[in-house]
Amino acid sequence: MAWSPDGRRIASASHDNTIRIWDATEPTKLLPHTKDATCVSYAPDGTGFISGSDDDTLRVWDPHSHTQRAITTSHQAKPRAITHSPSGEHVASATSDCRVRIWDANTLEHVRTLAGHTRDATCVAYSPDGKLLASGSADRTSRLWNPATGEHLATAKHEDWVNCVAFSPDGTKLASGSSFFDIQIWSIPTLAKLLEINAHSNYVNGIAWYPSGDRFVSSSWDCKLRVWNANDGGRIHELVGHTAPVRGLAFAPDGTRFASVSDDKTLRIWDAQTYEQLEQFRSETPLRRVAWSPDSAQVIAGSTAGVQVWRLEPCLAILQTHGEIGLAQTPSGQFCLQPESAEAYLEVPRPDRAAVFYLPLAGIRDHQSREAVARSLAGQPTRSLAQSLGWAPLPWDGEIRSISVDRPPPSPLTIVSTQFGDIITNPFSPDTALRNVDTLPGRRVEIDEVVQVLRRRGVAWLRGPRRAGKTSFLNYLVHHSPGCQVFSRSLQAGPAQTPDDIASLLAPKLGDAPNSAAAFVELLHEHKAPVIILDEIAVLAEAQAGTLRWLRALGNEDSAITLIYSGSHYDWVQVRERMREVPGSSFGNDVTFVDFGPIPEPDALEFLTATAPAQAPISATLASWVVQECGTWPYYLQVLGYALVQEQTVHQRTPATMSRGDFQDFYRRVLLRAKATYFELRWQEFTPRAREVLRAGLAAAREHRRLSNPTDLTDAEKRVMRDQGALADGSWVIDKPFLNWMHDNIETLGEPQS
């Protein structure tokens, strides 16, 4: 274990073959729901906060002890959004049964229901004076209500689902963001349209007003935050940093900062005036909605694991590490110790239940630590000394998290020895396609195609859906291209509007050069066979014209440079259309397309059976069931392989005893439900028109749980679906799990427009 020089982070090495970096100053607290926590709201007086979850509940939490004070199970629908009234007396919820409900904020007793939406209510907001309530819905409307009486006052129509609504600080305007990629500003109380902004390249799902009311921030599935002039709709600034859709946005009550959360598992704090990123906090799971405490000292966020709480002022974290560690001193003089022997002190001698570990010295103050070390060096055994000093409890249920310490250990202690050497690591990854795989099973054809491009120094476009394994493939190329100097970067890693931007991304050391694009070209000429790899190429659809021409010049037929792009089929369509607008930027026919789909079945079966550890094998029968249910897409193989190994190593269950029906239930639980966020992202990546075609196709063949015959599509509809990569050679290219998920959720996907 080692501390960073500033004392803020710890690096640890583990028997599970990982190096982990821990934040030692800003601990998080996890408050679990039984399903995804989808929304959160802090009481204006700071006395509590409320969370909503896909388990159909609202819960009130104490902000200090983080204990649950109240719960309602009378929703009988999934809360999509919640917000406190300005007085703090009530809380409003928007739910999947088309309703908006008002609750007592302390007891969660139901006050009234506001009915009028015809599809999921998705968002809700109180006016600053609390006299009005706005809601948005998948029925493509925003509605204005009197929350005191439930009276419906006005309706505004949109082109697609409304994902967010927000009142201006003076209460005279309402901003709404939709899945049509736009933001609209409405007059209060008539909801007459004042302004329409073509805001993002994907769904707008968050709006937060500046306290001055002259600006607001928007967040989107295109991973960006943008600041807008509220009077004329002009874009003021773009904030880049998130690498996955941004799911929540909120201003701090003091008006100096705002927070954003994302599917990239980060919470980021931004300066409201300079737009600089001030802080970044990582989560183990994707994050949804976000809210601040009234004193701006805490941020809470909903996640797939529950409600997470961050304290923004520095404090000492109590960390569960792994393996055998000695005593280490931070640069600031604090200490952390784990016993020299791998012994765990349990509050109850029942390892099959949630246990409490007591770590010696975990709660000791700085001066006490120094005294302890001094006495230990004088000859007193460290272990007995630690037992005589302070202890701190750490609940252990398989998850690593930080907590506060405030009580001594029980007496007597039960000592249970653990065999760290017997830990079975899981070689599969539950969240990526073919990560940590050395040989890229099933990708021989794709490798051969790219090798040919490398030999002739041409241009290649790698196309495939989310988590088809493109990024893993690119990483493989970076490390298996002998004789080539490879420059590889995701275009979402920073600004990518100009040639200088892209040059600085590919060669960061050129960032301070006055003309980094020209300097980068000179750098390329120093190498015999340079290769440029650009991932997440959808960004180029918004790049400057000169940027596209510059890339074309780098990848022309007379160049010694190989240029490889990577993205989805629709990313290619967007960039192609942008190139058509810019003379001299198109590659014409000088492009090799490498399409990423499922891998060959023999490779998939071998990957499952050969990758599983000997202590947790996957039989040929189980592997065949995985393929029959999921097909051979690499991501699904990873998820099911990981879950089957976990069944044996963690839950002590033997998958070999499963019946086929048991396995189908298992498949739905660990993939369709546990990975619902992945499928939601897949769905949201389709354009509004493509989603209409899919909705109609699902409805027409609902009884047989398939899509209607592609021959029933019009030529225009076929072109739309081909552009999305969902139709090829007259057949659907929709994998079975995604199709199953769409059918399972057809009621919430909405109806096609007439």
PDB file of C-alpha atoms in Angstrom, residues 192-461:
ATOM      1  CA  ALA A 192     -46.742  30.319 -24.436  1.00  0.00           C
ATOM      2  CA  LYS A 193     -43.479  29.459 -26.199  1.00  0.00           C
ATOM      3  CA  LEU A 194     -40.808  32.148 -25.858  1.00  0.00           C
ATOM      4  CA  LEU A 195     -37.710  30.415 -27.200  1.00  0.00           C
ATOM      5  CA  GLU A 196     -36.602  27.142 -28.800  1.00  0.00           C
ATOM      6  CA  ILE A 197     -32.962  25.991 -28.736  1.00  0.00           C
ATOM      7  CA  ASN A 198     -31.416  23.170 -30.784  1.00  0.00           C
ATOM      8  CA  ALA A 199     -29.343  22.288 -27.757  1.00  0.00           C
ATOM      9  CA  HIS A 200     -27.587  18.930 -28.024  1.00  0.00           C
ATOM     10  CA  SER A 201     -26.873  15.971 -30.301  1.00  0.00           C
ATOM     11  CA  ASN A 202     -28.764  13.610 -27.996  1.00  0.00           C
ATOM     12  CA  TYR A 203     -31.497  13.663 -25.370  1.00  0.00           C
ATOM     13  CA  VAL A 204     -31.621  16.629 -22.992  1.00  0.00           C
ATOM     14  CA  ASN A 205     -32.285  15.360 -19.476  1.00  0.00           C
ATOM     15  CA  GLY A 206     -31.222  18.101 -17.083  1.00  0.00           C
ATOM     16  CA  ILE A 207     -31.649  21.898 -16.740  1.00  0.00           C
ATOM     17  CA  ALA A 208     -30.451  24.078 -13.860  1.00  0.00           C
ATOM     18  CA  TRP A 209     -30.856  27.873 -13.736  1.00  0.00           C
ATOM     19  CA  TYR A 210     -28.222  30.286 -12.495  1.00  0.00           C
ATOM     20  CA  PRO A 211     -29.460  32.261  -9.445  1.00  0.00           C
ATOM     21  CA  SER A 212     -29.316  35.426 -11.585  1.00  0.00           C
ATOM     22  CA  GLY A 213     -31.823  33.941 -14.039  1.00  0.00           C
ATOM     23  CA  ASP A 214     -29.900  35.145 -17.095  1.00  0.00           C
ATOM     24  CA  ARG A 215     -28.248  31.764 -17.767  1.00  0.00           C
ATOM     25  CA  PHE A 216     -28.933  28.090 -17.329  1.00  0.00           C
ATOM     26  CA  VAL A 217     -27.004  24.838 -17.708  1.00  0.00           C
ATOM     27  CA  SER A 218     -28.212  21.785 -19.634  1.00  0.00           C
ATOM     28  CA  SER A 219     -27.043  18.162 -19.538  1.00  0.00           C
ATOM     29  CA  SER A 220     -27.478  15.486 -22.168  1.00  0.00           C
ATOM     30  CA  TRP A 221     -26.956  11.914 -23.221  1.00  0.00           C
ATOM     31  CA  ASP A 222     -24.269  13.289 -25.567  1.00  0.00           C
ATOM     32  CA  CYS A 223     -22.057  13.454 -22.423  1.00  0.00           C
ATOM     33  CA  LYS A 224     -21.870  17.254 -22.475  1.00  0.00           C
ATOM     34  CA  LEU A 225     -22.923  20.148 -20.261  1.00  0.00           C
ATOM     35  CA  ARG A 226     -23.712  23.450 -21.955  1.00  0.00           C
ATOM     36  CA  VAL A 227     -24.362  26.944 -20.597  1.00  0.00           C
ATOM     37  CA  TRP A 228     -26.972  29.057 -22.412  1.00  0.00           C
ATOM     38  CA  ASN A 229     -28.112  32.668 -22.511  1.00  0.00           C
ATOM     39  CA  ALA A 230     -31.692  32.548 -21.236  1.00  0.00           C
ATOM     40  CA  ASN A 231     -32.746  35.597 -23.230  1.00  0.00           C
ATOM     41  CA  ASP A 232     -31.605  34.765 -26.771  1.00  0.00           C
ATOM     42  CA  GLY A 233     -30.648  31.067 -26.543  1.00  0.00           C
ATOM     43  CA  GLY A 234     -27.017  31.662 -27.447  1.00  0.00           C
ATOM     44  CA  ARG A 235     -24.506  29.070 -26.286  1.00  0.00           C
ATOM     45  CA  ILE A 236     -22.067  30.571 -23.769  1.00  0.00           C
ATOM     46  CA  HIS A 237     -19.848  27.618 -22.935  1.00  0.00           C
ATOM     47  CA  GLU A 238     -19.498  23.835 -23.218  1.00  0.00           C
ATOM     48  CA  LEU A 239     -18.137  21.711 -20.363  1.00  0.00           C
ATOM     49  CA  VAL A 240     -16.479  18.455 -21.357  1.00  0.00           C
ATOM     50  CA  GLY A 241     -15.349  15.691 -19.014  1.00  0.00           C
ATOM     51  CA  HIS A 242     -18.018  13.034 -18.689  1.00  0.00           C
ATOM     52  CA  THR A 243     -17.471   9.992 -20.887  1.00  0.00           C
ATOM     53  CA  ALA A 244     -21.023   8.608 -20.758  1.00  0.00           C
ATOM     54  CA  PRO A 245     -24.524  10.131 -20.703  1.00  0.00           C
ATOM     55  CA  VAL A 246     -25.036  12.795 -18.020  1.00  0.00           C
ATOM     56  CA  ARG A 247     -28.062  11.756 -15.945  1.00  0.00           C
ATOM     57  CA  GLY A 248     -28.425  14.520 -13.348  1.00  0.00           C
ATOM     58  CA  LEU A 249     -27.641  18.199 -12.800  1.00  0.00           C
ATOM     59  CA  ALA A 250     -28.135  20.549  -9.845  1.00  0.00           C
ATOM     60  CA  PHE A 251     -26.919  23.965  -8.657  1.00  0.00           C
ATOM     61  CA  ALA A 252     -25.471  24.344  -5.169  1.00  0.00           C
ATOM     62  CA  PRO A 253     -27.684  26.556  -2.971  1.00  0.00           C
ATOM     63  CA  ASP A 254     -24.829  29.055  -2.592  1.00  0.00           C
ATOM     64  CA  GLY A 255     -24.873  29.526  -6.389  1.00  0.00           C
ATOM     65  CA  THR A 256     -21.115  29.154  -6.827  1.00  0.00           C
ATOM     66  CA  ARG A 257     -21.027  25.571  -8.139  1.00  0.00           C
ATOM     67  CA  PHE A 258     -23.139  22.976  -9.831  1.00  0.00           C
ATOM     68  CA  ALA A 259     -22.918  19.186  -9.767  1.00  0.00           C
ATOM     69  CA  SER A 260     -23.415  16.616 -12.512  1.00  0.00           C
ATOM     70  CA  VAL A 261     -23.659  12.825 -12.373  1.00  0.00           C
ATOM     71  CA  SER A 262     -23.279  10.344 -15.170  1.00  0.00           C
ATOM     72  CA  ASP A 263     -23.350   6.761 -16.317  1.00  0.00           C
ATOM     73  CA  ASP A 264     -19.532   7.023 -16.309  1.00  0.00           C
ATOM     74  CA  LYS A 265     -19.839   6.499 -12.517  1.00  0.00           C
ATOM     75  CA  THR A 266     -18.602   9.964 -11.587  1.00  0.00           C
ATOM     76  CA  LEU A 267     -19.931  12.956  -9.694  1.00  0.00           C
ATOM     77  CA  ARG A 268     -18.291  16.164 -10.904  1.00  0.00           C
ATOM     78  CA  ILE A 269     -18.375  19.602  -9.282  1.00  0.00           C
ATOM     79  CA  TRP A 270     -18.003  22.627 -11.595  1.00  0.00           C
ATOM     80  CA  ASP A 271     -17.246  26.293 -10.929  1.00  0.00           C
ATOM     81  CA  ALA A 272     -20.310  28.260 -12.077  1.00  0.00           C
ATOM     82  CA  GLN A 273     -18.278  31.259 -13.279  1.00  0.00           C
ATOM     83  CA  THR A 274     -15.029  29.847 -14.685  1.00  0.00           C
ATOM     84  CA  TYR A 275     -16.640  26.526 -15.769  1.00  0.00           C
ATOM     85  CA  GLU A 276     -13.594  24.661 -14.431  1.00  0.00           C
ATOM     86  CA  GLN A 277     -14.036  21.190 -12.941  1.00  0.00           C
ATOM     87  CA  LEU A 278     -13.327  21.561  -9.213  1.00  0.00           C
ATOM     88  CA  GLU A 279     -13.846  18.029  -7.923  1.00  0.00           C
ATOM     89  CA  GLN A 280     -14.473  14.533  -9.203  1.00  0.00           C
ATOM     90  CA  PHE A 281     -15.768  11.626  -7.133  1.00  0.00           C
ATOM     91  CA  ARG A 282     -16.047   8.060  -8.350  1.00  0.00           C
ATOM     92  CA  SER A 283     -18.799   5.549  -7.671  1.00  0.00           C
ATOM     93  CA  GLU A 284     -18.903   1.793  -8.134  1.00  0.00           C
ATOM     94  CA  THR A 285     -22.116   2.106 -10.160  1.00  0.00           C
ATOM     95  CA  PRO A 286     -23.711   4.529 -12.654  1.00  0.00           C
ATOM     96  CA  LEU A 287     -25.276   7.603 -11.033  1.00  0.00           C
ATOM     97  CA  ARG A 288     -28.724   9.067 -11.730  1.00  0.00           C
ATOM     98  CA  ARG A 289     -30.304  12.202 -10.186  1.00  0.00           C
ATOM     99  CA  VAL A 290     -28.334  14.544  -7.907  1.00  0.00           C
ATOM    100  CA  ALA A 291     -29.225  17.033  -5.147  1.00  0.00           C
ATOM    101  CA  TRP A 292     -27.382  19.336  -2.717  1.00  0.00           C
ATOM    102  CA  SER A 293     -27.865  19.854   1.005  1.00  0.00           C
ATOM    103  CA  PRO A 294     -28.996  23.415   1.903  1.00  0.00           C
ATOM    104  CA  ASP A 295     -25.553  24.253   3.344  1.00  0.00           C
ATOM    105  CA  SER A 296     -23.848  23.037   0.136  1.00  0.00           C
ATOM    106  CA  ALA A 297     -21.719  20.637   2.224  1.00  0.00           C
ATOM    107  CA  GLN A 298     -23.275  17.385   1.018  1.00  0.00           C
ATOM    108  CA  VAL A 299     -24.274  15.995  -2.342  1.00  0.00           C
ATOM    109  CA  ILE A 300     -26.578  13.002  -2.730  1.00  0.00           C
ATOM    110  CA  ALA A 301     -27.154  10.932  -5.842  1.00  0.00           C
ATOM    111  CA  GLY A 302     -29.315   8.003  -6.828  1.00  0.00           C
ATOM    112  CA  SER A 303     -27.533   5.006  -8.307  1.00  0.00           C
ATOM    113  CA  THR A 304     -28.114   1.428  -9.367  1.00  0.00           C
ATOM    114  CA  ALA A 305     -26.870   0.380  -5.903  1.00  0.00           C
ATOM    115  CA  GLY A 306     -28.870   2.819  -3.770  1.00  0.00           C
ATOM    116  CA  VAL A 307     -28.472   6.404  -2.559  1.00  0.00           C
ATOM    117  CA  GLN A 308     -24.903   7.689  -2.251  1.00  0.00           C
ATOM    118  CA  VAL A 309     -23.866  10.597  -0.052  1.00  0.00           C
ATOM    119  CA  TRP A 310     -20.704  12.683  -0.429  1.00  0.00           C
ATOM    120  CA  ARG A 311     -19.396  15.135   2.144  1.00  0.00           C
ATOM    121  CA  LEU A 312     -17.483  17.856   0.346  1.00  0.00           C
ATOM    122  CA  GLU A 313     -15.369  19.041   3.262  1.00  0.00           C
ATOM    123  CA  PRO A 314     -12.195  17.025   4.030  1.00  0.00           C
ATOM    124  CA  CYS A 315     -12.424  14.220   6.559  1.00  0.00           C
ATOM    125  CA  LEU A 316     -10.562  10.960   7.256  1.00  0.00           C
ATOM    126  CA  ALA A 317     -11.956   7.888   5.504  1.00  0.00           C
ATOM    127  CA  ILE A 318     -11.960   4.436   7.037  1.00  0.00           C
ATOM    128  CA  LEU A 319     -10.953   2.078   4.239  1.00  0.00           C
ATOM    129  CA  GLN A 320     -11.325  -1.645   3.902  1.00  0.00           C
ATOM    130  CA  THR A 321      -8.232  -2.738   2.026  1.00  0.00           C
ATOM    131  CA  HIS A 322      -7.231  -6.202   0.964  1.00  0.00           C
ATOM    132  CA  GLY A 323      -4.355  -8.628   1.448  1.00  0.00           C
ATOM    133  CA  GLU A 324      -1.690  -8.287   4.128  1.00  0.00           C
ATOM    134  CA  ILE A 325      -0.643  -4.711   4.790  1.00  0.00           C
ATOM    135  CA  GLY A 326       1.628  -3.110   7.324  1.00  0.00           C
ATOM    136  CA  LEU A 327       1.481   0.273   8.978  1.00  0.00           C
ATOM    137  CA  ALA A 328       1.747   3.334   6.684  1.00  0.00           C
ATOM    138  CA  GLN A 329       1.969   7.009   7.567  1.00  0.00           C
ATOM    139  CA  THR A 330       0.368   9.660   5.366  1.00  0.00           C
ATOM    140  CA  PRO A 331       2.299  12.820   4.516  1.00  0.00           C
ATOM    141  CA  SER A 332      -0.025  14.669   6.882  1.00  0.00           C
ATOM    142  CA  GLY A 333       0.971  12.402   9.771  1.00  0.00           C
ATOM    143  CA  GLN A 334      -2.046  10.089   9.983  1.00  0.00           C
ATOM    144  CA  PHE A 335      -1.770   6.319  10.128  1.00  0.00           C
ATOM    145  CA  CYS A 336      -3.589   3.270   8.796  1.00  0.00           C
ATOM    146  CA  LEU A 337      -3.004  -0.253  10.058  1.00  0.00           C
ATOM    147  CA  GLN A 338      -4.315  -3.693   9.256  1.00  0.00           C
ATOM    148  CA  PRO A 339      -3.150  -6.654  11.397  1.00  0.00           C
ATOM    149  CA  GLU A 340       0.012  -8.328  10.214  1.00  0.00           C
ATOM    150  CA  SER A 341      -1.817 -11.646  10.235  1.00  0.00           C
ATOM    151  CA  ALA A 342      -4.835 -12.033   7.974  1.00  0.00           C
ATOM    152  CA  GLU A 343      -7.316 -12.201  10.851  1.00  0.00           C
ATOM    153  CA  ALA A 344     -10.759 -10.643  10.847  1.00  0.00           C
ATOM    154  CA  TYR A 345     -12.651  -9.703  13.995  1.00  0.00           C
ATOM    155  CA  LEU A 346     -16.357 -10.428  13.578  1.00  0.00           C
ATOM    156  CA  GLU A 347     -19.206  -9.117  15.688  1.00  0.00           C
ATOM    157  CA  VAL A 348     -21.124 -12.348  15.060  1.00  0.00           C
ATOM    158  CA  PRO A 349     -19.496 -15.700  14.216  1.00  0.00           C
ATOM    159  CA  ARG A 350     -21.764 -16.143  11.210  1.00  0.00           C
ATOM    160  CA  PRO A 351     -19.788 -15.430   8.027  1.00  0.00           C
ATOM    161  CA  ASP A 352     -22.858 -16.281   5.962  1.00  0.00           C
ATOM    162  CA  ARG A 353     -24.519 -13.116   7.295  1.00  0.00           C
ATOM    163  CA  ALA A 354     -23.487  -9.488   7.015  1.00  0.00           C
ATOM    164  CA  ALA A 355     -20.517  -9.200   9.403  1.00  0.00           C
ATOM    165  CA  VAL A 356     -18.702  -6.340  11.089  1.00  0.00           C
ATOM    166  CA  PHE A 357     -14.904  -6.151  10.888  1.00  0.00           C
ATOM    167  CA  TYR A 358     -13.043  -4.223  13.591  1.00  0.00           C
ATOM    168  CA  LEU A 359      -9.836  -2.667  12.345  1.00  0.00           C
ATOM    169  CA  PRO A 360      -7.286  -1.650  14.990  1.00  0.00           C
ATOM    170  CA  LEU A 361      -6.208   1.998  15.004  1.00  0.00           C
ATOM    171  CA  ALA A 362      -8.941   2.848  12.486  1.00  0.00           C
ATOM    172  CA  GLY A 363     -10.429   5.521  14.742  1.00  0.00           C
ATOM    173  CA  ILE A 364      -7.241   6.688  16.455  1.00  0.00           C
ATOM    174  CA  ARG A 365      -6.332  10.367  16.300  1.00  0.00           C
ATOM    175  CA  ASP A 366      -3.007  11.495  14.925  1.00  0.00           C
ATOM    176  CA  HIS A 367      -1.134  11.982  18.230  1.00  0.00           C
ATOM    177  CA  GLN A 368      -2.375   8.628  19.532  1.00  0.00           C
ATOM    178  CA  SER A 369      -1.078   6.940  16.387  1.00  0.00           C
ATOM    179  CA  ARG A 370       2.357   8.441  16.915  1.00  0.00           C
ATOM    180  CA  GLU A 371       2.379   7.247  20.528  1.00  0.00           C
ATOM    181  CA  ALA A 372       1.279   3.786  19.410  1.00  0.00           C
ATOM    182  CA  VAL A 373       4.070   3.565  16.865  1.00  0.00           C
ATOM    183  CA  ALA A 374       6.617   4.791  19.386  1.00  0.00           C
ATOM    184  CA  ARG A 375       5.598   2.125  21.921  1.00  0.00           C
ATOM    185  CA  SER A 376       5.495  -0.536  19.210  1.00  0.00           C
ATOM    186  CA  LEU A 377       9.030   0.311  18.147  1.00  0.00           C
ATOM    187  CA  ALA A 378      10.044   0.054  21.794  1.00  0.00           C
ATOM    188  CA  GLY A 379       9.200  -3.643  21.695  1.00  0.00           C
ATOM    189  CA  GLN A 380       5.493  -3.994  22.490  1.00  0.00           C
ATOM    190  CA  PRO A 381       3.806  -6.349  19.962  1.00  0.00           C
ATOM    191  CA  THR A 382       1.819  -4.357  17.450  1.00  0.00           C
ATOM    192  CA  ARG A 383      -1.186  -6.655  17.570  1.00  0.00           C
ATOM    193  CA  SER A 384      -1.648  -6.591  21.337  1.00  0.00           C
ATOM    194  CA  LEU A 385      -1.055  -2.855  21.337  1.00  0.00           C
ATOM    195  CA  ALA A 386      -3.711  -2.361  18.687  1.00  0.00           C
ATOM    196  CA  GLN A 387      -6.184  -4.433  20.700  1.00  0.00           C
ATOM    197  CA  SER A 388      -5.588  -2.211  23.707  1.00  0.00           C
ATOM    198  CA  LEU A 389      -6.152   0.944  21.713  1.00  0.00           C
ATOM    199  CA  GLY A 390      -9.009   2.109  19.551  1.00  0.00           C
ATOM    200  CA  TRP A 391     -11.138   0.006  17.250  1.00  0.00           C
ATOM    201  CA  ALA A 392     -13.540   0.987  14.488  1.00  0.00           C
ATOM    202  CA  PRO A 393     -16.341  -1.071  12.980  1.00  0.00           C
ATOM    203  CA  LEU A 394     -16.650  -1.669   9.244  1.00  0.00           C
ATOM    204  CA  PRO A 395     -19.752  -3.548   7.974  1.00  0.00           C
ATOM    205  CA  TRP A 396     -18.774  -6.160   5.422  1.00  0.00           C
ATOM    206  CA  ASP A 397     -21.225  -7.630   2.922  1.00  0.00           C
ATOM    207  CA  GLY A 398     -18.901  -7.938  -0.035  1.00  0.00           C
ATOM    208  CA  GLU A 399     -18.857  -4.228  -0.909  1.00  0.00           C
ATOM    209  CA  ILE A 400     -16.091  -1.760  -0.068  1.00  0.00           C
ATOM    210  CA  ARG A 401     -17.207   1.529   1.412  1.00  0.00           C
ATOM    211  CA  SER A 402     -16.224   4.159   3.981  1.00  0.00           C
ATOM    212  CA  ILE A 403     -18.074   4.923   7.214  1.00  0.00           C
ATOM    213  CA  SER A 404     -17.764   7.033  10.354  1.00  0.00           C
ATOM    214  CA  VAL A 405     -16.697   5.354  13.590  1.00  0.00           C
ATOM    215  CA  ASP A 406     -18.307   5.978  16.935  1.00  0.00           C
ATOM    216  CA  ARG A 407     -18.374   2.824  19.084  1.00  0.00           C
ATOM    217  CA  PRO A 408     -15.947   0.297  20.600  1.00  0.00           C
ATOM    218  CA  PRO A 409     -15.871  -3.396  19.616  1.00  0.00           C
ATOM    219  CA  PRO A 410     -18.035  -5.984  21.385  1.00  0.00           C
ATOM    220  CA  SER A 411     -16.608  -8.091  24.160  1.00  0.00           C
ATOM    221  CA  PRO A 412     -15.510 -10.795  23.879  1.00  0.00           C
ATOM    222  CA  LEU A 413     -14.256 -10.670  20.313  1.00  0.00           C
ATOM    223  CA  THR A 414     -14.564 -13.610  17.998  1.00  0.00           C
ATOM    224  CA  ILE A 415     -11.426 -14.135  15.920  1.00  0.00           C
ATOM    225  CA  VAL A 416     -11.873 -15.856  12.581  1.00  0.00           C
ATOM    226  CA  SER A 417      -8.838 -16.578  10.421  1.00  0.00           C
ATOM    227  CA  THR A 418      -9.262 -15.956   6.708  1.00  0.00           C
ATOM    228  CA  GLN A 419      -7.343 -17.688   3.957  1.00  0.00           C
ATOM    229  CA  PHE A 420      -6.517 -14.924   1.522  1.00  0.00           C
ATOM    230  CA  GLY A 421      -4.583 -17.349  -0.639  1.00  0.00           C
ATOM    231  CA  ASP A 422      -7.774 -19.304  -1.342  1.00  0.00           C
ATOM    232  CA  ILE A 423      -9.635 -16.363  -2.861  1.00  0.00           C
ATOM    233  CA  ILE A 424     -10.903 -17.199  -6.355  1.00  0.00           C
ATOM    234  CA  THR A 425     -10.701 -14.292  -8.753  1.00  0.00           C
ATOM    235  CA  ASN A 426     -13.334 -13.841 -11.431  1.00  0.00           C
ATOM    236  CA  PRO A 427     -11.703 -13.617 -14.873  1.00  0.00           C
ATOM    237  CA  PHE A 428     -14.855 -12.301 -16.547  1.00  0.00           C
ATOM    238  CA  SER A 429     -15.836  -8.641 -16.521  1.00  0.00           C
ATOM    239  CA  PRO A 430     -19.457  -7.672 -15.771  1.00  0.00           C
ATOM    240  CA  ASP A 431     -19.282  -4.280 -17.471  1.00  0.00           C
ATOM    241  CA  THR A 432     -17.252  -4.446 -20.689  1.00  0.00           C
ATOM    242  CA  ALA A 433     -16.831  -6.522 -23.815  1.00  0.00           C
ATOM    243  CA  LEU A 434     -13.618  -8.580 -23.779  1.00  0.00           C
ATOM    244  CA  ARG A 435     -11.719  -6.384 -21.339  1.00  0.00           C
ATOM    245  CA  ASN A 436      -8.590  -8.037 -19.893  1.00  0.00           C
ATOM    246  CA  VAL A 437      -8.707 -10.637 -22.676  1.00  0.00           C
ATOM    247  CA  ASP A 438      -5.340 -11.201 -24.339  1.00  0.00           C
ATOM    248  CA  THR A 439      -6.382 -12.855 -27.570  1.00  0.00           C
ATOM    249  CA  LEU A 440      -9.676 -11.191 -28.645  1.00  0.00           C
ATOM    250  CA  PRO A 441     -11.555 -14.457 -29.230  1.00  0.00           C
ATOM    251  CA  GLY A 442     -13.672 -14.558 -32.358  1.00  0.00           C
ATOM    252  CA  ARG A 443     -12.194 -11.413 -33.894  1.00  0.00           C
ATOM    253  CA  ARG A 444      -9.769 -13.033 -36.353  1.00  0.00           C
ATOM    254  CA  VAL A 445     -11.642 -11.683 -39.386  1.00  0.00           C
ATOM    255  CA  GLU A 446     -11.705  -8.141 -37.993  1.00  0.00           C
ATOM    256  CA  ILE A 447      -8.010  -8.347 -37.087  1.00  0.00           C
ATOM    257  CA  ASP A 448      -7.127  -9.502 -40.622  1.00  0.00           C
ATOM    258  CA  GLU A 449      -9.144  -6.649 -42.169  1.00  0.00           C
ATOM    259  CA  VAL A 450      -7.388  -4.024 -40.053  1.00  0.00           C
ATOM    260  CA  VAL A 451      -3.975  -5.589 -40.687  1.00  0.00           C
ATOM    261  CA  GLN A 452      -4.585  -5.116 -44.409  1.00  0.00           C
ATOM    262  CA  VAL A 453      -5.420  -1.447 -43.791  1.00  0.00           C
ATOM    263  CA  LEU A 454      -2.217  -1.062 -41.758  1.00  0.00           C
ATOM    264  CA  ARG A 455      -0.158  -2.597 -44.558  1.00  0.00           C
ATOM    265  CA  ARG A 456      -1.467  -0.256 -47.217  1.00  0.00           C
ATOM    266  CA  ARG A 457      -1.650   2.680 -44.770  1.00  0.00           C
ATOM    267  CA  GLY A 458      -5.261   3.442 -45.480  1.00  0.00           C
ATOM    268  CA  VAL A 459      -8.390   4.529 -43.628  1.00  0.00           C
ATOM    269  CA  ALA A 460     -10.689   2.217 -41.631  1.00  0.00           C
ATOM    270  CA  TRP A 461     -13.991   2.803 -39.855  1.00  0.00           C
TER     271      TRP A 461
END
